[in-house]
Short mmCIF file of N, CA and C in Angstrom, two decimals:
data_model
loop_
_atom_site.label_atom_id
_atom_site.label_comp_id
_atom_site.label_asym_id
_atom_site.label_seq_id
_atom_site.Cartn_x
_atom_site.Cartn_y
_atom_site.Cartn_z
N UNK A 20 -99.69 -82.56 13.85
CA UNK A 20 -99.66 -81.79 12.63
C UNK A 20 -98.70 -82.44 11.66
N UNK A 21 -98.95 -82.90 10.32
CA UNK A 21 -97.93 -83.06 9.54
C UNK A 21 -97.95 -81.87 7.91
N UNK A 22 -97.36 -81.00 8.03
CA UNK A 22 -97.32 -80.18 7.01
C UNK A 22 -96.34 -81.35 5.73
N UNK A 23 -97.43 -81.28 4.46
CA UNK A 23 -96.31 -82.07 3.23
C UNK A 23 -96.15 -81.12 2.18
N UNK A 24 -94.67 -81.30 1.59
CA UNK A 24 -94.02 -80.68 0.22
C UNK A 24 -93.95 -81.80 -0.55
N UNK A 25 -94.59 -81.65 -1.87
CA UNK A 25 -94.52 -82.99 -2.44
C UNK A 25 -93.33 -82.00 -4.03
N UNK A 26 -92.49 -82.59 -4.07
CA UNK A 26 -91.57 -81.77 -5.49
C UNK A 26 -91.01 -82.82 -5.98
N UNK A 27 -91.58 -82.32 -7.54
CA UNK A 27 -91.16 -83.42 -8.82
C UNK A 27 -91.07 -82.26 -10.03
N UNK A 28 -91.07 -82.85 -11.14
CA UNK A 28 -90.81 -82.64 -12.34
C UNK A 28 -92.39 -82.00 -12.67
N UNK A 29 -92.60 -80.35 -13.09
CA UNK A 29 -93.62 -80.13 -13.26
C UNK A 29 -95.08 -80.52 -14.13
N UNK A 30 -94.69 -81.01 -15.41
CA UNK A 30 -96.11 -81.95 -15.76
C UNK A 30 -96.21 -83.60 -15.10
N UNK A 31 -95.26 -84.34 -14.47
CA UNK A 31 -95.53 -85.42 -13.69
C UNK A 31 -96.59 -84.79 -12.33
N UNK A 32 -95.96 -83.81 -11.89
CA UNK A 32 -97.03 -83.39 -10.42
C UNK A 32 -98.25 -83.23 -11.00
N UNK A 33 -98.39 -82.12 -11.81
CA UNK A 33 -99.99 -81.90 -12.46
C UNK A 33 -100.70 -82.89 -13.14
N UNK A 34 -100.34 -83.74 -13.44
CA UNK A 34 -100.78 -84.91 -13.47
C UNK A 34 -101.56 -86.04 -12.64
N UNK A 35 -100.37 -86.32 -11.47
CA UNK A 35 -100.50 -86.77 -10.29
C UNK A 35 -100.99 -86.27 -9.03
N UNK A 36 -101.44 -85.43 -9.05
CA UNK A 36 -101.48 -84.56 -7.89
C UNK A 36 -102.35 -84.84 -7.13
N UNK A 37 -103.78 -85.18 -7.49
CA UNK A 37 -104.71 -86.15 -6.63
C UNK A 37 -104.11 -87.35 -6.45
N UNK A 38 -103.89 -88.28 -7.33
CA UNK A 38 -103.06 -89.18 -6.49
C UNK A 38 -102.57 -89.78 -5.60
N UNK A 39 -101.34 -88.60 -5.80
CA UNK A 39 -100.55 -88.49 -4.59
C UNK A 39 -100.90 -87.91 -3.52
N UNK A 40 -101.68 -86.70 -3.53
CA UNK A 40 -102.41 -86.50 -2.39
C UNK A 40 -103.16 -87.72 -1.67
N UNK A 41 -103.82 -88.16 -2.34
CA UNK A 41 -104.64 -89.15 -1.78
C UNK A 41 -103.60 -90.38 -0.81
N UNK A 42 -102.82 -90.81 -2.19
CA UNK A 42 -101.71 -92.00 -1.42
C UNK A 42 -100.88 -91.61 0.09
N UNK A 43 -100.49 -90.62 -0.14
CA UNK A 43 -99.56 -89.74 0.80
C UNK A 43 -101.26 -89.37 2.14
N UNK A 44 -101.90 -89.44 1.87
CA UNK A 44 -102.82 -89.04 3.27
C UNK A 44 -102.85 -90.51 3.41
N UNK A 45 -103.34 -91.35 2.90
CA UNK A 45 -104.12 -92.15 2.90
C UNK A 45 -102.79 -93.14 4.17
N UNK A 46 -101.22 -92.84 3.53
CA UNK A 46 -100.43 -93.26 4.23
C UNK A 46 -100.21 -92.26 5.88
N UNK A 47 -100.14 -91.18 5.80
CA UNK A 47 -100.53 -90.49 7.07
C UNK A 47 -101.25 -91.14 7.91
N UNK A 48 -102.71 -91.14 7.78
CA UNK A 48 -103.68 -91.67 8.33
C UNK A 48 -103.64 -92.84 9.07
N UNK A 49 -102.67 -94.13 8.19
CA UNK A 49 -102.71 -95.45 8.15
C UNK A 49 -101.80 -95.48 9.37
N UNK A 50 -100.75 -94.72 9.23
CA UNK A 50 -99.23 -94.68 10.15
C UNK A 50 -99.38 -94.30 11.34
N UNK A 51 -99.86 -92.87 11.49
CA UNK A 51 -99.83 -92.28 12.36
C UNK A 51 -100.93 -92.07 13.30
N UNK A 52 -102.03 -92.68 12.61
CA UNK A 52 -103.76 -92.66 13.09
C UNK A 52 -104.13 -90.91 13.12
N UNK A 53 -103.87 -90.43 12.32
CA UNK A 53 -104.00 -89.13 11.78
C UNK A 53 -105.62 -88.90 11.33
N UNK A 54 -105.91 -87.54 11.46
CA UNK A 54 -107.72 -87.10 11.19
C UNK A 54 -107.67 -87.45 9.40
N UNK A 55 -108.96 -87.69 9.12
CA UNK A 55 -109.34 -87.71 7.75
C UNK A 55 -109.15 -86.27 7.51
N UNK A 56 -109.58 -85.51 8.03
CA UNK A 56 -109.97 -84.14 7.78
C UNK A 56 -108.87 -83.04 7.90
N UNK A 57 -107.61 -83.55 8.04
CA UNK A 57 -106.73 -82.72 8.33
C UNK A 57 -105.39 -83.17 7.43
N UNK A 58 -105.73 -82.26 6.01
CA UNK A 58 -104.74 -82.56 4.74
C UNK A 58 -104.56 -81.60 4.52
N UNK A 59 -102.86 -81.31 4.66
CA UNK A 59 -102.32 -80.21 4.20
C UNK A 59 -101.25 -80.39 3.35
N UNK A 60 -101.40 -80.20 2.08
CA UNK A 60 -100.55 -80.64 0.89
C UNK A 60 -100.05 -79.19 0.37
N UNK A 61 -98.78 -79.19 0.22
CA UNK A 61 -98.52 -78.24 -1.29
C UNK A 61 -97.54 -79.00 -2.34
N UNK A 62 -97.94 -78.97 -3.42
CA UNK A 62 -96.81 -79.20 -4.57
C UNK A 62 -96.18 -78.26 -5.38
N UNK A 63 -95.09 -78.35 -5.65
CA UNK A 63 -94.33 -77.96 -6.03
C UNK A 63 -93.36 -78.43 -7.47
N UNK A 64 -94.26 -78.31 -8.62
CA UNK A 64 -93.46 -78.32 -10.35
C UNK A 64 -92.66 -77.77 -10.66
N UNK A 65 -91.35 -78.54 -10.89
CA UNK A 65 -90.36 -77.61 -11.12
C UNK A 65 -89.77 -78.05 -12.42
N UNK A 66 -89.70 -76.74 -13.29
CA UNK A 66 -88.55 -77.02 -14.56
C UNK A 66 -87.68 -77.96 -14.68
N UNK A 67 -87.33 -78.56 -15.50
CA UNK A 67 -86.03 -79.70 -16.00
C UNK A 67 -85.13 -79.09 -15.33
N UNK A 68 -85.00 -77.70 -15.85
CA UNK A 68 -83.75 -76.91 -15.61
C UNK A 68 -83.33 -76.38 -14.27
N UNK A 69 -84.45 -76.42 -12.88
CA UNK A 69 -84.58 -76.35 -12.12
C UNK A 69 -84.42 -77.43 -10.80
N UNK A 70 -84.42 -78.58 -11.57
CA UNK A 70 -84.52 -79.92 -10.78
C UNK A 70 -83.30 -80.85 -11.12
N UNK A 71 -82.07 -80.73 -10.87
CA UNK A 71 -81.33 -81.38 -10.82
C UNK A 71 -81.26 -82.84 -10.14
N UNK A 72 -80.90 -83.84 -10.23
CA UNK A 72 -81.47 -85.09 -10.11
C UNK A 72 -80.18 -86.60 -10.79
N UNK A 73 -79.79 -87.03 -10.47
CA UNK A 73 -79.41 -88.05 -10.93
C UNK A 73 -79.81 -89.06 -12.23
N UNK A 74 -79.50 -89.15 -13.30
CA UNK A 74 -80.62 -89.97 -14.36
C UNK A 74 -81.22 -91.15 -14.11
N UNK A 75 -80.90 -91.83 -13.19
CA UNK A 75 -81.59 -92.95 -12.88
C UNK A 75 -83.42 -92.99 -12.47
N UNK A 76 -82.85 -91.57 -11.82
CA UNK A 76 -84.52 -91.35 -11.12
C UNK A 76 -85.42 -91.07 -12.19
N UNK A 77 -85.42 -90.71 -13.13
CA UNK A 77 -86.22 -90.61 -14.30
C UNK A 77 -86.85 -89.54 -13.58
N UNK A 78 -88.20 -88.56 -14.73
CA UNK A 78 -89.49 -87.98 -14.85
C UNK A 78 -89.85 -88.16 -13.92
N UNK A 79 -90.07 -89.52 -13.39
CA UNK A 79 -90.78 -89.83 -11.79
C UNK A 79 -89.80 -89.17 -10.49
N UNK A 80 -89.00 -88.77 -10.72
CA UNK A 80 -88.72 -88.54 -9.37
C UNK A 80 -89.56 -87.42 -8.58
N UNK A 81 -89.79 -87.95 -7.66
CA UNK A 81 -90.61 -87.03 -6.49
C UNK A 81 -89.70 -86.87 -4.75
N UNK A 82 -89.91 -85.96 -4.92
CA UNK A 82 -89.32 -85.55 -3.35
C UNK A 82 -90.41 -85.50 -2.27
N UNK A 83 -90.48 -85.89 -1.31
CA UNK A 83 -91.64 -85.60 -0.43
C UNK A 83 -90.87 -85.43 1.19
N UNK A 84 -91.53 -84.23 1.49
CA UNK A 84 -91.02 -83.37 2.33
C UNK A 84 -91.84 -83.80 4.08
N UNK A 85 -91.91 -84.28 5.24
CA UNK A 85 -93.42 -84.00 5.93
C UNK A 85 -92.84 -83.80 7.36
N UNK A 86 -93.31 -82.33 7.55
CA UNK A 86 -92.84 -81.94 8.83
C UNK A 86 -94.05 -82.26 9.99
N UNK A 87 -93.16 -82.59 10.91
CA UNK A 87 -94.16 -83.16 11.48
C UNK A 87 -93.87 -82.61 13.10
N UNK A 88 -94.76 -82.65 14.53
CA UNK A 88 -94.85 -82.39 15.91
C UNK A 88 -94.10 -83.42 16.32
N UNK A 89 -93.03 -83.10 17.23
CA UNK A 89 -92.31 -84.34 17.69
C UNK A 89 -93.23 -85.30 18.54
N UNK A 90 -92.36 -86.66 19.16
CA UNK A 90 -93.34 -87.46 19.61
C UNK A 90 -93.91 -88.80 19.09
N UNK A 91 -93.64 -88.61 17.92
CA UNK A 91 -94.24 -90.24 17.27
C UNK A 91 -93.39 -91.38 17.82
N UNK A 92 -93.00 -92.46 17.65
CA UNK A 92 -92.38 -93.54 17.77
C UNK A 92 -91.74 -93.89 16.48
N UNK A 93 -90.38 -94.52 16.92
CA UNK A 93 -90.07 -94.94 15.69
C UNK A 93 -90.10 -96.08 14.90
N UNK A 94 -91.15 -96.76 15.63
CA UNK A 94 -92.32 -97.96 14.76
C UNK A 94 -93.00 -97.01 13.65
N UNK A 95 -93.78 -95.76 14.14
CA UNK A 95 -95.05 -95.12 13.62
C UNK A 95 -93.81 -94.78 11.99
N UNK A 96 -92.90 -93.74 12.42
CA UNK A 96 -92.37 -93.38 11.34
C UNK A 96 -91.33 -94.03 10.31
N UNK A 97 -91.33 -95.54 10.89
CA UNK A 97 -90.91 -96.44 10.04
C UNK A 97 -92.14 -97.02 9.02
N UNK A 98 -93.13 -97.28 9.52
CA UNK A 98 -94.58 -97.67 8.84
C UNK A 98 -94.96 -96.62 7.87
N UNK A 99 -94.64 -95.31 8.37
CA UNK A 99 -95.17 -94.01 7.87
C UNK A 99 -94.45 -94.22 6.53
N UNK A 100 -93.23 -94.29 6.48
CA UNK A 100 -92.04 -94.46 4.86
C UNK A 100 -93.19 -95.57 4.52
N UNK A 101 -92.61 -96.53 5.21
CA UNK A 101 -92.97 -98.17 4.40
C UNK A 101 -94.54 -97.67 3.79
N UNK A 102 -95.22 -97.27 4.18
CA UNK A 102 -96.88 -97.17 3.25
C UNK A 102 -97.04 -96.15 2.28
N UNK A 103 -95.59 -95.19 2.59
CA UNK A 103 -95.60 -94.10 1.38
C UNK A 103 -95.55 -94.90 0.45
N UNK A 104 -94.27 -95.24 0.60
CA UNK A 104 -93.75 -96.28 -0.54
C UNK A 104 -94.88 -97.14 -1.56
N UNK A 105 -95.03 -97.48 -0.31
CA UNK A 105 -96.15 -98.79 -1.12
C UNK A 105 -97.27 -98.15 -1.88
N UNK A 106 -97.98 -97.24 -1.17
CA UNK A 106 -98.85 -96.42 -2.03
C UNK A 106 -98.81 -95.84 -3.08
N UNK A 107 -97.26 -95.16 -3.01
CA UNK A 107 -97.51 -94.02 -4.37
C UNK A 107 -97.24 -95.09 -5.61
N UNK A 108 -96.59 -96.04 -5.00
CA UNK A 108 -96.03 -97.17 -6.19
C UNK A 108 -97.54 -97.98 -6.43
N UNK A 109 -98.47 -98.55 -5.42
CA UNK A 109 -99.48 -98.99 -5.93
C UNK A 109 -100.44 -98.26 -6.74
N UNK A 110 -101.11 -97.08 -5.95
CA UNK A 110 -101.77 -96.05 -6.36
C UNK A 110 -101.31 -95.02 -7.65
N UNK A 111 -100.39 -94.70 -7.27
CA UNK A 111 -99.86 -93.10 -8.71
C UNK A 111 -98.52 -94.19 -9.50
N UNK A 112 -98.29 -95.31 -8.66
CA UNK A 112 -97.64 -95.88 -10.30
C UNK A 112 -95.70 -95.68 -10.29
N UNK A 113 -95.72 -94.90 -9.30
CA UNK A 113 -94.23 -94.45 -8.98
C UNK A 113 -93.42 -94.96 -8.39
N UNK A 114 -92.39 -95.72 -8.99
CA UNK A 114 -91.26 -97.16 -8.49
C UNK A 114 -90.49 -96.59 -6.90
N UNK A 115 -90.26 -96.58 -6.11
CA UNK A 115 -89.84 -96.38 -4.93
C UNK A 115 -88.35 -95.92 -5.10
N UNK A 116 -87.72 -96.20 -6.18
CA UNK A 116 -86.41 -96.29 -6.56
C UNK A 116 -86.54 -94.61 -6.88
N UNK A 117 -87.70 -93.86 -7.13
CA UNK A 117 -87.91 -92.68 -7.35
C UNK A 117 -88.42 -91.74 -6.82
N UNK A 118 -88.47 -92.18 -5.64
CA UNK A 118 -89.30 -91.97 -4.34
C UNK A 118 -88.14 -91.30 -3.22
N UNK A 119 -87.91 -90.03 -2.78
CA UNK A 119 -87.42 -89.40 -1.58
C UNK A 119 -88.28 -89.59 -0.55
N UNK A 120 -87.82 -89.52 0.61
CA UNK A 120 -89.04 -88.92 1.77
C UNK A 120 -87.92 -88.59 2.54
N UNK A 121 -88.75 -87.44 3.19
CA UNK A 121 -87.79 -86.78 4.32
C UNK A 121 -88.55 -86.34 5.69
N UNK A 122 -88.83 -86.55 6.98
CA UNK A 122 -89.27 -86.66 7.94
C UNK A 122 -88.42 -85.51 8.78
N UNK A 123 -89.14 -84.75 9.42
CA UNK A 123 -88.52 -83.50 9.77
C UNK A 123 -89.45 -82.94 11.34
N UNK A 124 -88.95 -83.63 12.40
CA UNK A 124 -90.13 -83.16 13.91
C UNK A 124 -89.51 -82.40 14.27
N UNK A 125 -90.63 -81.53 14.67
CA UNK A 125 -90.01 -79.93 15.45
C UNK A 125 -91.27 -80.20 17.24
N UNK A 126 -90.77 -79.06 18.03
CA UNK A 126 -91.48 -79.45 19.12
C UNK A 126 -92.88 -78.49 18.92
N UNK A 127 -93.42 -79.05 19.24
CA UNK A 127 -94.81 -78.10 19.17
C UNK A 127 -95.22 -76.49 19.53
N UNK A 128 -93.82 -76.09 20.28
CA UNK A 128 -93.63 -75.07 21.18
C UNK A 128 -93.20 -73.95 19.42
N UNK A 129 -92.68 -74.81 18.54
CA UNK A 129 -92.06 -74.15 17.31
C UNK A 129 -92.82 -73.98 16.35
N UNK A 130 -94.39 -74.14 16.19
CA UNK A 130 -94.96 -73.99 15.71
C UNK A 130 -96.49 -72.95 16.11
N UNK A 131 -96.65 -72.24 15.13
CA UNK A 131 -98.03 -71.55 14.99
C UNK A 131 -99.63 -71.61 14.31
N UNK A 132 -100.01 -71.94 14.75
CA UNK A 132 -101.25 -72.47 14.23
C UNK A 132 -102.87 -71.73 14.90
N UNK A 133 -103.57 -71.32 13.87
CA UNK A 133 -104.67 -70.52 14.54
C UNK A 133 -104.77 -69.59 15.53
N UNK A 134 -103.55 -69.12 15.33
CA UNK A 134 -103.54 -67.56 15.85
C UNK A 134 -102.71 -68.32 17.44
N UNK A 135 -102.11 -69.27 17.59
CA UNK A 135 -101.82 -69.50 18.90
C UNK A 135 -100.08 -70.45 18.72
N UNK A 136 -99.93 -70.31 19.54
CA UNK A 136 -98.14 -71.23 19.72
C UNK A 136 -99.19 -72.70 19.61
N UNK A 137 -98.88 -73.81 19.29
CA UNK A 137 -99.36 -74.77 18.62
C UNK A 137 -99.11 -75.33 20.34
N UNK A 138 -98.14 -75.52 21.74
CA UNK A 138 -97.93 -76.23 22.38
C UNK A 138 -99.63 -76.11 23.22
N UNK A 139 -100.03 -75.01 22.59
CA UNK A 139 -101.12 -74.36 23.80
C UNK A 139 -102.76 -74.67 23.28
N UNK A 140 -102.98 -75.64 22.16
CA UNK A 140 -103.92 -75.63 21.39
C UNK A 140 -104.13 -77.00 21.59
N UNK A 141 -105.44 -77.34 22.01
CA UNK A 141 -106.05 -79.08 21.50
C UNK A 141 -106.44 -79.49 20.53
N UNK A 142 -104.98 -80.58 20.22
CA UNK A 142 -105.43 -80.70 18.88
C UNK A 142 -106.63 -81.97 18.34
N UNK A 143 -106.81 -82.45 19.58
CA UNK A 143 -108.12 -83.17 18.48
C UNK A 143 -107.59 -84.77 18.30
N UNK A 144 -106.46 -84.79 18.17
CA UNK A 144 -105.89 -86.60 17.94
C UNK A 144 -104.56 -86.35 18.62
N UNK A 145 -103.86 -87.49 18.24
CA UNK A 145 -102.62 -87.85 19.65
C UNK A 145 -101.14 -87.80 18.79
N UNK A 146 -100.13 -87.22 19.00
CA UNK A 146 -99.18 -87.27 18.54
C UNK A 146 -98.15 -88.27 18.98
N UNK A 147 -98.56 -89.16 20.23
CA UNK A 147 -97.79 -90.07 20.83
C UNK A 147 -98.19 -91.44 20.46
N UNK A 148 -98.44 -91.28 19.29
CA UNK A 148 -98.51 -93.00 18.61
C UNK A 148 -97.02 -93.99 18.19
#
């Protein structure tokens, strides 16, 4: 499972928002050998006045949040950054210098999903990549 928070500056997200959806799966997928079919995005536009930030990061700054089932390797979630990166900067245009990511595994036992504790459910692809 990787649940994503993608938070920026509110007309940069609405803007970008396919995009980045796209870049940000497209890097999931690539990293982790993750389902096509299993994209779970929310974004999050937030006011000037709301988003405190350093000036360097400009308009572009984006935060990206992705919680994820413990278990990966830390090849997978080194690749996982490295193709964010590269994507949102190839694809949506956004310098890396403006780019957060934050990686966050919980055990599967801590999660709920379809009416069941997530440790007790088949999920369909492998979390031990």
């Amino acid at each position: 499972m990787a649940q994503v928070v993608v938070s920026g500056h509110r007309e940069q997200i609405a803007a970008r928002r396919a995009a980045l959806s796209d870049a940000i799966h497209g890097a999931v997928m690539a990293a982790l050998d993750y389902p096509e079919e299993k994209r779970f995005h929310r974004f999050v536009g937030l006011d000037a006045g709301d988003f405190i930030h350093p000036g360097d990061r400009g308009l572009d700054y984006t935060i990206i949040e992705i919680s994820l089932f413990e278990g990966r390797s830390e090849a997978a979630k080194r690749m996982l950054i490295r193709e964010l990166f590269a994507r949102i900067r190839d694809e949506v245009g956004i310098d890396p210098h403006s780019v957060e990511i934050t990686l966050t595994e919980t055990p599967k036992v801590n999660w709920g999903i379809r009416g069941r504790v997530a440790d007790e459910l088949e999920l369909g692809y492998r979390v031990d990549v």
